[in-house]
Tab-separated table of C-alpha atoms in Angstrom:
chain	number	residue	atom	x	y	z
A	1	MET	CA	0.583	-5.667	-28.968
A	2	PRO	CA	-2.351	-4.838	-26.676
A	3	ALA	CA	-1.614	-2.050	-24.222
A	4	LEU	CA	-1.014	-3.984	-21.008
A	5	ILE	CA	0.127	-2.301	-17.781
A	6	PRO	CA	2.331	-3.623	-16.379
A	7	ARG	CA	4.065	-4.939	-19.483
A	8	PRO	CA	4.278	-8.776	-19.596
A	9	THR	CA	7.669	-10.467	-19.466
A	10	GLU	CA	7.088	-12.327	-22.729
A	11	ALA	CA	4.079	-11.942	-24.997
A	12	ALA	CA	3.049	-12.806	-28.537
A	13	PHE	CA	-0.326	-12.046	-30.113
A	14	PRO	CA	-1.125	-14.133	-33.186
A	15	PRO	CA	-4.201	-13.293	-35.262
A	16	GLY	CA	-7.656	-14.255	-34.081
A	17	HIS	CA	-9.707	-14.147	-30.920
A	18	PHE	CA	-11.696	-16.236	-28.461
A	19	THR	CA	-15.295	-15.162	-27.843
A	20	LEU	CA	-16.748	-15.254	-24.353
A	21	ASP	CA	-20.531	-15.634	-24.371
A	22	HIS	CA	-23.329	-17.235	-22.371
A	23	HIS	CA	-22.252	-20.666	-23.566
A	24	THR	CA	-18.673	-20.297	-22.270
A	25	THR	CA	-17.928	-22.616	-19.367
A	26	VAL	CA	-14.856	-22.925	-17.173
A	27	ARG	CA	-12.869	-26.062	-16.467
A	28	LEU	CA	-11.512	-25.930	-12.939
A	29	GLY	CA	-8.306	-27.621	-11.900
A	30	THR	CA	-7.778	-28.624	-8.299
A	31	GLY	CA	-7.464	-25.569	-6.054
A	32	THR	CA	-8.616	-23.054	-8.678
A	33	GLU	CA	-12.101	-22.367	-7.291
A	34	PRO	CA	-11.126	-19.039	-5.629
A	35	ALA	CA	-9.681	-17.782	-8.903
A	36	ALA	CA	-12.845	-18.835	-10.754
A	37	ASP	CA	-14.958	-16.976	-8.194
A	38	LEU	CA	-12.900	-13.840	-8.742
A	39	LEU	CA	-13.152	-14.176	-12.537
A	40	ARG	CA	-16.940	-14.397	-12.361
A	41	SER	CA	-17.340	-11.566	-9.865
A	42	LEU	CA	-15.121	-9.218	-11.881
A	43	LEU	CA	-16.670	-9.930	-15.279
A	44	ALA	CA	-20.333	-10.327	-14.287
A	45	PRO	CA	-21.360	-6.659	-13.770
A	46	ALA	CA	-20.504	-5.603	-17.325
A	47	THR	CA	-20.897	-8.875	-19.220
A	48	GLY	CA	-23.656	-10.722	-17.373
A	49	LEU	CA	-21.861	-13.965	-18.250
A	50	PRO	CA	-22.369	-16.849	-15.784
A	51	LEU	CA	-19.101	-18.667	-16.717
A	52	LEU	CA	-20.388	-21.837	-15.114
A	53	PRO	CA	-18.030	-24.692	-14.223
A	54	SER	CA	-17.870	-27.670	-16.584
A	55	PRO	CA	-15.453	-30.617	-16.859
A	56	ASP	CA	-15.022	-29.951	-20.580
A	57	GLY	CA	-15.192	-26.151	-20.599
A	58	PRO	CA	-13.001	-24.371	-23.166
A	59	PHE	CA	-11.765	-21.866	-20.566
A	60	THR	CA	-9.341	-23.700	-18.254
A	61	LEU	CA	-7.820	-22.635	-14.947
A	62	ALA	CA	-4.970	-24.865	-13.789
A	63	LEU	CA	-2.403	-25.008	-11.015
A	64	ASP	CA	0.821	-26.679	-12.118
A	65	PRO	CA	3.838	-26.600	-9.796
A	66	ALA	CA	6.162	-27.808	-12.554
A	67	PRO	CA	7.073	-24.403	-14.070
A	68	ALA	CA	9.044	-23.308	-11.006
A	69	GLN	CA	10.241	-20.182	-12.788
A	70	LEU	CA	6.734	-18.752	-12.420
A	71	GLY	CA	7.176	-18.395	-8.650
A	72	ASP	CA	4.255	-17.302	-6.495
A	73	GLU	CA	2.909	-14.614	-8.805
A	74	GLY	CA	3.860	-15.639	-12.318
A	75	TYR	CA	1.382	-17.114	-14.790
A	76	ALA	CA	1.149	-18.420	-18.331
A	77	LEU	CA	-1.812	-17.487	-20.521
A	78	THR	CA	-2.582	-19.091	-23.860
A	79	VAL	CA	-5.560	-17.923	-25.912
A	80	THR	CA	-6.564	-19.568	-29.194
A	81	PRO	CA	-9.793	-19.168	-31.179
A	82	ASP	CA	-11.127	-22.307	-29.495
A	83	ALA	CA	-9.724	-22.290	-25.966
A	84	VAL	CA	-8.214	-20.323	-23.105
A	85	LEU	CA	-5.654	-21.809	-20.712
A	86	LEU	CA	-4.519	-19.864	-17.659
A	87	ARG	CA	-2.059	-21.725	-15.481
A	88	ALA	CA	0.201	-20.865	-12.584
A	89	ALA	CA	2.366	-22.579	-9.996
A	90	HIS	CA	0.596	-20.794	-7.115
A	91	PRO	CA	-2.986	-19.545	-6.674
A	92	THR	CA	-1.793	-15.925	-6.591
A	93	GLY	CA	-0.435	-16.345	-10.108
A	94	LEU	CA	-3.930	-17.170	-11.342
A	95	LEU	CA	-5.216	-13.953	-9.769
A	96	ARG	CA	-2.560	-11.952	-11.614
A	97	GLY	CA	-3.477	-13.661	-14.886
A	98	ILE	CA	-7.145	-12.815	-14.412
A	99	GLN	CA	-6.223	-9.118	-14.268
A	100	THR	CA	-4.391	-9.522	-17.589
A	101	ILE	CA	-7.507	-11.119	-19.072
A	102	ARG	CA	-9.532	-8.119	-17.890
A	103	GLN	CA	-7.117	-5.774	-19.648
A	104	LEU	CA	-7.191	-7.837	-22.843
A	105	LEU	CA	-10.978	-7.650	-23.061
A	106	PRO	CA	-12.685	-4.463	-24.295
A	107	ALA	CA	-12.411	-1.645	-21.753
A	108	GLN	CA	-16.172	-1.779	-21.178
A	109	VAL	CA	-15.574	-4.930	-19.126
A	110	LEU	CA	-14.433	-2.646	-16.296
A	111	SER	CA	-17.787	-0.883	-16.131
A	112	ALA	CA	-19.938	-1.395	-13.041
A	113	THR	CA	-23.089	-1.568	-15.194
A	114	ALA	CA	-24.264	-3.964	-17.904
A	115	GLN	CA	-22.819	-3.410	-21.377
A	116	PRO	CA	-25.190	-5.492	-23.536
A	117	ASP	CA	-23.982	-4.238	-26.917
A	118	THR	CA	-20.319	-5.200	-26.433
A	119	GLY	CA	-18.760	-8.307	-27.955
A	120	TRP	CA	-16.450	-9.941	-25.427
A	121	LEU	CA	-13.536	-10.803	-27.688
A	122	LEU	CA	-10.311	-11.996	-26.096
A	123	PRO	CA	-7.378	-11.655	-28.521
A	124	CYS	CA	-5.247	-14.710	-29.175
A	125	ALA	CA	-2.168	-14.596	-27.001
A	126	ASP	CA	0.789	-16.521	-25.668
A	127	ILE	CA	1.992	-14.831	-22.474
A	128	THR	CA	4.502	-15.836	-19.819
A	129	ASP	CA	4.688	-13.244	-17.088
A	130	VAL	CA	6.751	-13.045	-13.879
A	131	PRO	CA	7.272	-9.949	-11.686
A	132	ARG	CA	10.686	-8.320	-11.395
A	133	HIS	CA	10.065	-7.332	-7.737
A	134	LEU	CA	7.891	-9.104	-5.179
A	135	TRP	CA	7.042	-5.934	-3.219
A	136	ARG	CA	4.976	-3.550	-5.304
A	137	GLY	CA	3.109	-1.465	-2.786
A	138	ALA	CA	0.794	1.488	-2.348
A	139	MET	CA	0.351	3.298	0.967
A	140	LEU	CA	-2.801	5.228	1.801
A	141	ASP	CA	-2.892	7.421	4.902
A	142	VAL	CA	-6.348	7.298	6.513
A	143	ALA	CA	-5.137	8.838	9.798
A	144	ARG	CA	-5.058	12.442	8.544
A	145	HIS	CA	-8.275	12.090	6.554
A	146	PHE	CA	-10.490	9.093	7.164
A	147	GLN	CA	-11.963	7.174	4.228
A	148	PRO	CA	-14.881	4.728	4.556
A	149	VAL	CA	-14.181	1.045	4.143
A	150	SER	CA	-16.362	0.988	1.020
A	151	TYR	CA	-13.793	3.232	-0.650
A	152	LEU	CA	-10.900	1.108	0.616
A	153	ARG	CA	-12.418	-1.817	-1.277
A	154	ARG	CA	-12.449	0.201	-4.476
A	155	TYR	CA	-8.870	1.225	-3.771
A	156	VAL	CA	-7.930	-2.472	-3.470
A	157	ASP	CA	-9.702	-3.283	-6.741
A	158	LEU	CA	-7.663	-0.646	-8.559
A	159	LEU	CA	-4.426	-1.928	-7.019
A	160	ALA	CA	-5.223	-5.478	-8.090
A	161	LEU	CA	-5.916	-4.392	-11.680
A	162	HIS	CA	-2.355	-3.032	-11.810
A	163	LYS	CA	-0.848	-6.089	-10.068
A	164	ILE	CA	0.100	-4.152	-6.930
A	165	SER	CA	0.820	-6.730	-4.249
A	166	VAL	CA	0.799	-4.717	-0.976
A	167	PHE	CA	-1.806	-2.291	0.337
A	168	HIS	CA	-0.066	-0.381	3.142
A	169	LEU	CA	-2.820	1.031	5.357
A	170	HIS	CA	-1.566	3.872	7.574
A	171	LEU	CA	-4.039	3.664	10.467
A	172	THR	CA	-2.726	5.957	13.212
A	173	ASP	CA	-0.929	9.273	13.571
A	174	ASP	CA	-0.959	12.477	15.586
A	175	GLN	CA	-4.160	13.572	13.847
A	176	GLY	CA	-6.253	10.437	14.275
A	177	TRP	CA	-6.465	6.811	15.464
A	178	ARG	CA	-8.642	4.671	13.188
A	179	MET	CA	-8.418	1.073	14.486
A	180	PRO	CA	-10.355	-0.050	17.576
A	181	ILE	CA	-8.397	-1.748	20.350
A	182	ALA	CA	-10.645	-3.564	22.827
A	183	ALA	CA	-8.477	-2.826	25.867
A	184	TYR	CA	-8.243	0.875	24.989
A	185	PRO	CA	-11.671	2.039	23.734
A	186	LYS	CA	-10.782	5.737	24.053
A	187	LEU	CA	-8.276	5.380	21.194
A	188	THR	CA	-11.139	5.691	18.714
A	189	GLU	CA	-13.707	7.382	20.990
A	190	ILE	CA	-11.338	10.295	21.668
A	191	GLY	CA	-8.314	9.708	19.459
A	192	GLY	CA	-10.443	9.157	16.358
A	193	HIS	CA	-11.770	12.741	16.315
A	194	ARG	CA	-10.131	16.128	16.073
A	195	ALA	CA	-11.915	19.355	16.845
A	196	GLU	CA	-12.170	22.638	15.032
A	197	SER	CA	-9.116	24.819	15.549
A	198	PRO	CA	-7.995	28.306	14.554
A	199	GLN	CA	-6.359	28.493	11.184
A	200	GLY	CA	-2.638	29.182	11.098
A	201	PRO	CA	-1.046	32.147	9.369
A	202	ALA	CA	-2.411	32.677	5.881
A	203	GLY	CA	-0.772	30.469	3.295
A	204	THR	CA	1.184	28.269	5.704
A	205	GLY	CA	-0.991	25.198	5.260
A	206	THR	CA	0.095	23.919	8.688
A	207	TYR	CA	-3.324	23.789	10.333
A	208	ASP	CA	-6.481	21.821	9.725
A	209	GLY	CA	-9.306	23.969	11.062
A	210	THR	CA	-12.106	21.540	10.180
A	211	PRO	CA	-13.578	19.033	12.655
A	212	HIS	CA	-12.888	15.546	11.399
A	213	GLY	CA	-13.250	11.993	12.624
A	214	GLY	CA	-13.901	8.358	11.874
A	215	SER	CA	-12.776	4.862	12.699
A	216	TYR	CA	-13.259	1.325	11.488
A	217	THR	CA	-14.750	-1.607	13.282
A	218	ARG	CA	-12.750	-4.761	13.750
A	219	THR	CA	-15.185	-6.569	11.460
A	220	GLU	CA	-14.742	-3.983	8.706
A	221	LEU	CA	-10.973	-4.349	8.803
A	222	ALA	CA	-11.083	-8.145	8.892
A	223	ASP	CA	-13.488	-8.172	5.941
A	224	LEU	CA	-11.193	-5.785	4.049
A	225	VAL	CA	-8.270	-8.149	4.622
A	226	ARG	CA	-10.278	-11.055	3.180
A	227	TYR	CA	-11.496	-8.954	0.261
A	228	ALA	CA	-7.941	-7.938	-0.609
A	229	ALA	CA	-6.571	-11.472	-0.213
A	230	ALA	CA	-9.151	-12.757	-2.698
A	231	ARG	CA	-7.566	-10.350	-5.198
A	232	GLY	CA	-3.973	-11.227	-4.346
A	233	VAL	CA	-3.326	-8.097	-2.282
A	234	THR	CA	-1.815	-8.203	1.220
A	235	VAL	CA	-2.952	-5.498	3.636
A	236	LEU	CA	0.018	-4.199	5.620
A	237	PRO	CA	-1.140	-2.316	8.753
A	238	GLU	CA	0.812	0.565	10.223
A	239	THR	CA	0.308	1.756	13.803
A	240	GLU	CA	2.856	4.432	14.655
A	241	MET	CA	5.156	4.275	17.699
A	242	PRO	CA	6.943	5.750	19.662
A	243	GLY	CA	6.352	9.061	17.819
A	244	HIS	CA	3.335	10.260	15.830
A	245	VAL	CA	1.135	9.268	18.785
A	246	ARG	CA	-0.558	12.524	19.815
A	247	ALA	CA	-4.023	11.009	19.178
A	248	ALA	CA	-3.221	8.091	21.504
A	249	LEU	CA	-1.907	10.419	24.196
A	250	ALA	CA	-5.033	12.572	23.940
A	251	ALA	CA	-6.970	9.432	24.840
A	252	TYR	CA	-4.542	8.043	27.439
A	253	PRO	CA	-2.198	10.727	28.861
A	254	ALA	CA	-0.564	8.220	31.235
A	255	LEU	CA	1.180	6.634	28.246
A	256	GLY	CA	3.259	9.779	27.720
A	257	ASN	CA	6.039	11.568	29.502
A	258	HIS	CA	3.710	13.998	31.353
A	259	PRO	CA	0.884	11.818	32.718
A	260	GLY	CA	-1.030	14.750	34.187
A	261	ARG	CA	-1.123	16.720	30.955
A	262	THR	CA	-4.311	17.076	28.901
A	263	LEU	CA	-3.776	17.006	25.152
A	264	ASP	CA	-6.047	17.319	22.162
A	265	VAL	CA	-5.856	15.281	18.978
A	266	TRP	CA	-3.413	17.312	16.941
A	267	THR	CA	-4.911	19.726	14.409
A	268	ARG	CA	-1.593	20.665	12.856
A	269	TRP	CA	0.471	18.977	10.172
A	270	GLY	CA	4.140	18.173	10.569
A	271	VAL	CA	6.059	16.454	13.364
A	272	CYS	CA	4.609	16.661	16.873
A	273	ASP	CA	7.062	16.600	19.797
A	274	THR	CA	4.814	14.510	22.083
A	275	VAL	CA	5.940	10.873	22.158
A	276	LEU	CA	5.271	7.745	24.169
A	277	GLY	CA	7.067	7.267	27.444
A	278	VAL	CA	9.531	4.433	27.896
A	279	HIS	CA	7.982	3.075	31.108
A	280	ASP	CA	6.490	-0.394	31.341
A	281	GLU	CA	2.919	0.835	30.933
A	282	ALA	CA	3.738	2.387	27.544
A	283	LEU	CA	5.492	-0.759	26.340
A	284	ASP	CA	2.579	-2.914	27.511
A	285	PHE	CA	0.246	-0.622	25.584
A	286	CYS	CA	2.258	-1.147	22.395
A	287	ARG	CA	2.246	-4.917	22.827
A	288	THR	CA	-1.493	-4.973	23.467
A	289	VAL	CA	-2.151	-2.879	20.372
A	290	LEU	CA	0.071	-5.086	18.250
A	291	ASP	CA	-1.541	-8.265	19.596
A	292	GLU	CA	-4.853	-7.058	18.204
A	293	VAL	CA	-3.265	-5.791	15.001
A	294	MET	CA	-1.742	-9.221	14.425
A	295	ASP	CA	-5.079	-10.857	15.162
A	296	VAL	CA	-6.860	-8.820	12.481
A	297	PHE	CA	-4.071	-8.629	9.890
A	298	PRO	CA	-2.364	-11.922	8.927
A	299	SER	CA	0.304	-10.096	6.909
A	300	PRO	CA	3.788	-11.519	7.575
A	301	TYR	CA	4.944	-7.892	7.895
A	302	ILE	CA	3.716	-5.426	10.551
A	303	HIS	CA	4.632	-1.743	10.205
A	304	ILE	CA	5.242	0.295	13.367
A	305	GLY	CA	6.372	3.573	11.797
A	306	GLY	CA	9.287	4.490	14.059
A	307	GLU	CA	10.405	7.651	12.274
A	308	GLU	CA	10.324	11.339	13.174
A	309	CYS	CA	10.522	10.764	16.916
A	310	PRO	CA	11.738	13.870	18.797
A	311	THR	CA	13.604	12.950	21.968
A	312	ALA	CA	13.263	16.239	23.913
A	313	GLU	CA	10.603	14.812	26.232
A	314	TRP	CA	12.842	11.861	27.094
A	315	THR	CA	15.753	14.220	27.741
A	316	HIS	CA	13.745	15.941	30.493
A	317	SER	CA	11.930	12.894	31.867
A	318	PRO	CA	13.144	11.333	35.163
A	319	THR	CA	11.471	8.080	34.128
A	320	ALA	CA	13.357	8.078	30.836
A	321	HIS	CA	16.648	8.745	32.672
A	322	HIS	CA	15.913	5.803	34.960
A	323	ARG	CA	15.394	3.635	31.873
A	324	MET	CA	18.649	4.884	30.334
A	325	ALA	CA	20.545	3.972	33.483
A	326	ALA	CA	18.896	0.557	33.764
A	327	GLU	CA	19.675	-0.290	30.131
A	328	GLY	CA	23.148	1.280	30.029
A	329	LEU	CA	22.197	3.789	27.351
A	330	PRO	CA	24.352	6.881	26.845
A	331	ASN	CA	21.612	9.441	26.116
A	332	ALA	CA	17.962	10.006	25.263
A	333	GLN	CA	18.618	9.523	21.549
A	334	ALA	CA	19.656	5.934	22.233
A	335	LEU	CA	16.226	5.250	23.719
A	336	HIS	CA	14.765	5.382	20.223
A	337	GLY	CA	16.675	2.358	18.980
A	338	TRP	CA	16.127	0.592	22.306
A	339	PHE	CA	12.372	1.151	22.092
A	340	LEU	CA	12.196	-0.144	18.519
A	341	GLY	CA	14.278	-3.141	19.528
A	342	GLN	CA	11.777	-3.982	22.271
A	343	ILE	CA	8.798	-3.749	19.951
A	344	GLY	CA	10.526	-5.372	16.986
A	345	GLY	CA	11.614	-8.272	19.158
A	346	PHE	CA	8.028	-8.738	20.330
A	347	LEU	CA	6.840	-9.016	16.721
A	348	VAL	CA	9.633	-11.436	15.823
A	349	ARG	CA	8.736	-13.671	18.770
A	350	ASN	CA	5.197	-13.724	17.409
A	351	GLY	CA	6.335	-14.838	13.977
A	352	ARG	CA	6.038	-11.465	12.231
A	353	ARG	CA	8.573	-9.216	10.524
A	354	PRO	CA	8.719	-5.646	11.843
A	355	VAL	CA	8.814	-2.836	9.283
A	356	GLY	CA	9.919	0.727	9.964
A	357	TRP	CA	10.618	3.960	8.150
A	358	ALA	CA	14.346	4.735	8.038
A	359	GLU	CA	15.508	8.316	8.147
A	360	THR	CA	19.236	7.618	7.928
A	361	GLY	CA	19.434	3.994	6.848
A	362	ALA	CA	21.234	3.108	10.069
A	363	GLU	CA	18.921	3.576	13.058
A	364	LEU	CA	16.706	0.472	12.904
A	365	PRO	CA	17.533	-2.866	14.573
A	366	LEU	CA	18.703	-5.491	12.112
A	367	ASP	CA	15.566	-7.616	12.352
A	368	PHE	CA	13.562	-4.771	10.761
A	369	THR	CA	12.563	-4.578	7.139
A	370	VAL	CA	13.385	-0.994	6.195
A	371	MET	CA	11.382	1.467	4.150
A	372	THR	CA	13.850	4.089	2.961
A	373	TRP	CA	12.312	7.421	2.044
A	374	ARG	CA	14.413	10.440	2.925
A	375	GLU	CA	17.551	10.043	0.790
A	376	ALA	CA	18.226	7.899	-2.260
A	377	ALA	CA	21.505	6.662	-0.755
A	378	HIS	CA	19.749	5.181	2.279
A	379	THR	CA	18.479	2.203	0.285
A	380	LEU	CA	22.007	1.040	-0.468
A	381	ALA	CA	23.164	1.760	3.091
A	382	ALA	CA	20.341	-0.293	4.608
A	383	ALA	CA	20.855	-3.176	2.173
A	384	ARG	CA	24.577	-3.274	2.939
A	385	ARG	CA	23.779	-3.433	6.654
A	386	GLY	CA	21.767	-6.577	5.962
A	387	HIS	CA	18.204	-5.238	6.022
A	388	PRO	CA	15.519	-6.273	3.559
A	389	VAL	CA	14.601	-2.942	1.964
A	390	VAL	CA	11.588	-1.372	0.279
A	391	ASN	CA	12.673	1.657	-1.737
A	392	ALA	CA	10.141	4.437	-1.087
A	393	TYR	CA	12.311	7.430	-1.975
A	394	HIS	CA	10.037	10.436	-1.551
A	395	ARG	CA	11.214	12.349	-4.624
A	396	ALA	CA	10.014	9.489	-6.841
A	397	THR	CA	7.225	7.681	-4.957
A	398	TYR	CA	5.347	10.250	-2.836
A	399	LEU	CA	2.132	10.861	-4.722
A	400	ASP	CA	0.977	13.604	-2.335
A	401	TYR	CA	3.431	15.882	-4.150
A	402	ALA	CA	1.939	17.687	-7.148
A	403	ARG	CA	1.813	15.852	-10.477
A	404	SER	CA	2.950	18.942	-12.370
A	405	GLY	CA	3.831	22.581	-11.922
A	406	ASP	CA	0.546	23.730	-13.456
A	407	PRO	CA	-0.929	26.468	-11.216
A	408	HIS	CA	-4.355	24.851	-11.580
A	409	GLU	CA	-3.277	21.638	-9.835
A	410	PRO	CA	-5.285	20.935	-6.662
A	411	PRO	CA	-3.640	21.405	-3.244
A	412	ALA	CA	-0.678	19.108	-2.657
A	413	GLN	CA	2.182	18.562	-0.238
A	414	PRO	CA	4.622	21.480	-0.468
A	415	GLY	CA	7.771	20.405	-2.244
A	416	ALA	CA	9.152	19.387	-5.596
A	417	VAL	CA	6.891	18.108	-8.353
A	418	VAL	CA	6.868	14.313	-8.780
A	419	ASP	CA	5.743	13.869	-12.351
A	420	LEU	CA	4.880	10.729	-14.286
A	421	ARG	CA	8.296	10.380	-15.894
A	422	THR	CA	10.050	10.675	-12.521
A	423	VAL	CA	7.991	7.810	-11.120
A	424	HIS	CA	8.620	5.682	-14.212
A	425	ALA	CA	12.366	6.343	-14.108
A	426	HIS	CA	12.747	5.254	-10.470
A	427	ASP	CA	14.719	2.008	-10.207
A	428	PRO	CA	14.264	0.445	-6.753
A	429	VAL	CA	17.723	-1.141	-6.926
A	430	PRO	CA	20.587	1.359	-6.624
A	431	ALA	CA	22.971	1.282	-9.558
A	432	GLU	CA	25.928	0.877	-7.179
A	433	ALA	CA	24.504	-2.217	-5.464
A	434	ASP	CA	26.409	-5.468	-5.795
A	435	ALA	CA	24.479	-8.711	-6.239
A	436	GLU	CA	24.166	-9.329	-2.494
A	437	ALA	CA	22.814	-5.854	-1.708
A	438	ALA	CA	20.562	-5.863	-4.766
A	439	GLY	CA	19.063	-9.144	-3.602
A	440	ARG	CA	17.926	-7.478	-0.379
A	441	VAL	CA	15.833	-4.855	-2.200
A	442	LEU	CA	12.315	-6.275	-2.054
A	443	GLY	CA	10.828	-3.680	-4.367
A	444	THR	CA	9.164	-0.296	-4.274
A	445	GLN	CA	6.063	1.438	-3.023
A	446	ALA	CA	4.018	4.587	-3.660
A	447	GLN	CA	2.885	6.775	-0.745
A	448	LEU	CA	-0.106	9.081	-0.447
A	449	TRP	CA	-0.146	11.131	2.747
A	450	THR	CA	-3.463	12.920	3.112
A	451	GLU	CA	-2.891	16.199	4.947
A	452	PHE	CA	-4.208	18.009	1.864
A	453	VAL	CA	-6.285	15.175	0.395
A	454	THR	CA	-9.824	14.762	1.688
A	455	THR	CA	-11.897	12.948	-0.955
A	456	PRO	CA	-11.687	9.725	-2.975
A	457	ALA	CA	-11.714	11.767	-6.192
A	458	HIS	CA	-8.646	13.709	-5.033
A	459	ILE	CA	-6.941	10.465	-3.963
A	460	GLU	CA	-7.465	8.971	-7.398
A	461	TYR	CA	-6.471	12.148	-9.230
A	462	LEU	CA	-3.114	12.106	-7.441
A	463	THR	CA	-2.668	8.340	-7.662
A	464	TYR	CA	-3.389	7.790	-11.354
A	465	PRO	CA	-1.747	7.551	-13.755
A	466	ARG	CA	1.414	7.805	-11.621
A	467	LEU	CA	0.727	4.483	-9.906
A	468	CYS	CA	0.541	2.936	-13.374
A	469	ALA	CA	4.184	3.964	-13.841
A	470	LEU	CA	5.259	2.499	-10.505
A	471	ALA	CA	3.344	-0.708	-11.219
A	472	ASP	CA	5.047	-1.018	-14.603
A	473	ARG	CA	8.510	-0.473	-13.132
A	474	GLY	CA	7.915	-2.741	-10.153
A	475	TRP	CA	6.572	-5.659	-12.179
A	476	SER	CA	8.356	-5.277	-15.502
A	477	GLY	CA	11.688	-3.738	-14.520
A	478	THR	CA	13.130	-1.190	-16.920
A	479	THR	CA	10.748	-0.364	-19.754
A	480	ASP	CA	11.220	2.186	-22.496
A	481	TRP	CA	9.571	5.516	-21.703
A	482	THR	CA	8.055	5.886	-25.180
A	483	ASP	CA	6.710	2.343	-25.030
A	484	PHE	CA	5.175	2.993	-21.609
A	485	ARG	CA	3.575	6.268	-22.743
A	486	THR	CA	2.079	4.523	-25.758
A	487	ARG	CA	0.604	1.765	-23.592
A	488	LEU	CA	-0.600	4.295	-21.028
A	489	SER	CA	-2.353	6.314	-23.727
A	490	ASP	CA	-4.478	3.257	-24.528
A	491	HIS	CA	-4.797	2.305	-20.845
A	492	THR	CA	-6.503	5.611	-20.048
A	493	VAL	CA	-9.612	4.233	-21.758
A	494	ARG	CA	-9.738	1.680	-18.932
A	495	LEU	CA	-9.253	4.400	-16.321
A	496	ASP	CA	-12.145	6.280	-17.914
A	497	ALA	CA	-14.336	3.173	-17.742
A	498	LEU	CA	-13.542	2.972	-14.034
A	499	GLY	CA	-14.427	6.620	-13.464
A	500	ILE	CA	-10.911	7.587	-12.361
A	501	PRO	CA	-10.335	11.366	-12.674
A	502	HIS	CA	-6.843	11.065	-14.097
A	503	HIS	CA	-6.999	13.995	-16.499
A	504	PRO	CA	-6.262	17.597	-15.429
């Protein structure tokens, strides 16, 4: 069996192969043109093959709604010595099948340069493939360390190869605001840059003493969304509120609880105690930001963070106490849920589904989709409350933790090692979940926070091959560890062809 990651649901590989060459043409069914465009663009750099359309081409792309069991992402691939048939019930299924075809071809097909001496042999196959979980995500934090949009496109390409369905783009935090908002230009002019600062005590790793900045244009983000969609990847934006907003408050102090205070964009890591106020101006700011976020990102889900929100400023704020009295809230802590309810309701009224990080599994309004990260038990608690849940338990999905205990590993988030086997062993659905709760678990997602990660090479070193394990588990369900390691051993040839620094 060829080493496919993720592992197909059902696959047989009889003897023989189909040869792609300059005479190979593609028969296009109705609605398959985008998939054909992707096939050509992915194969052309290495193969030089035109794969021109033809009504009698031996390579057929077809949409067929009849096999309902394929769902939105499933596909069926049949390869014989004389023909190739890739069919799906939904266009996204064709995009997933194209990634399988890429993996079945020689690894040189992934090269960005021409490979004229390679024979493009596609092994005979009979594959039916449907994902176990619909949400298979990867989060990249560009707020702590900005990455150019050209790299984000490469990041999307690598996600698509592994059939990752969601690219969670963490755009704002205390240390930087990366998305322009027309009504608030200082968010990127001021909030997008942090200055040089004194280093903290030796060895603490709590300070970033290096000047750093960057932001995207609206056009760059919109183009990224289209680029990802053409590969079957949804870009999920995250703009943090009401906490993790120091960069925004550096730009617009009036949005906070001390309007006359001058703040800098935070140069420390960790949780900052400056948060948005709960006055009308702050809420209007959030709605204006989210209006533009929704305009750029068509994702049905919009992430607003929501976690790690200290309430000390609200406790001492007369304005916050006025809001508590007006809303009948018992204390400053209750303002957190009230605030999220206001913002979540705004998204719901606009036809979107709010997403938030859950610290306890119980603090988000019920119309939120919950990302559970702090404790393994929170996934079950949130599902039993009625939330759709994405299991992002940090001890199994946070790729900013070190890959191993080797002292030569590059800098990583302080904490326990999250090794390859831990990621592979992580089941998004708690063992104790009944059928109803299990049905609310959408899937799983990897996270890469970038306090200690500054370059694309470091991002990819930490991401791969661990994301291969999460992709396998998210798509295939439970797979044998030995089987996965065997497939991964062969898959590393593809990672090498892509220039991914996955080896120590």
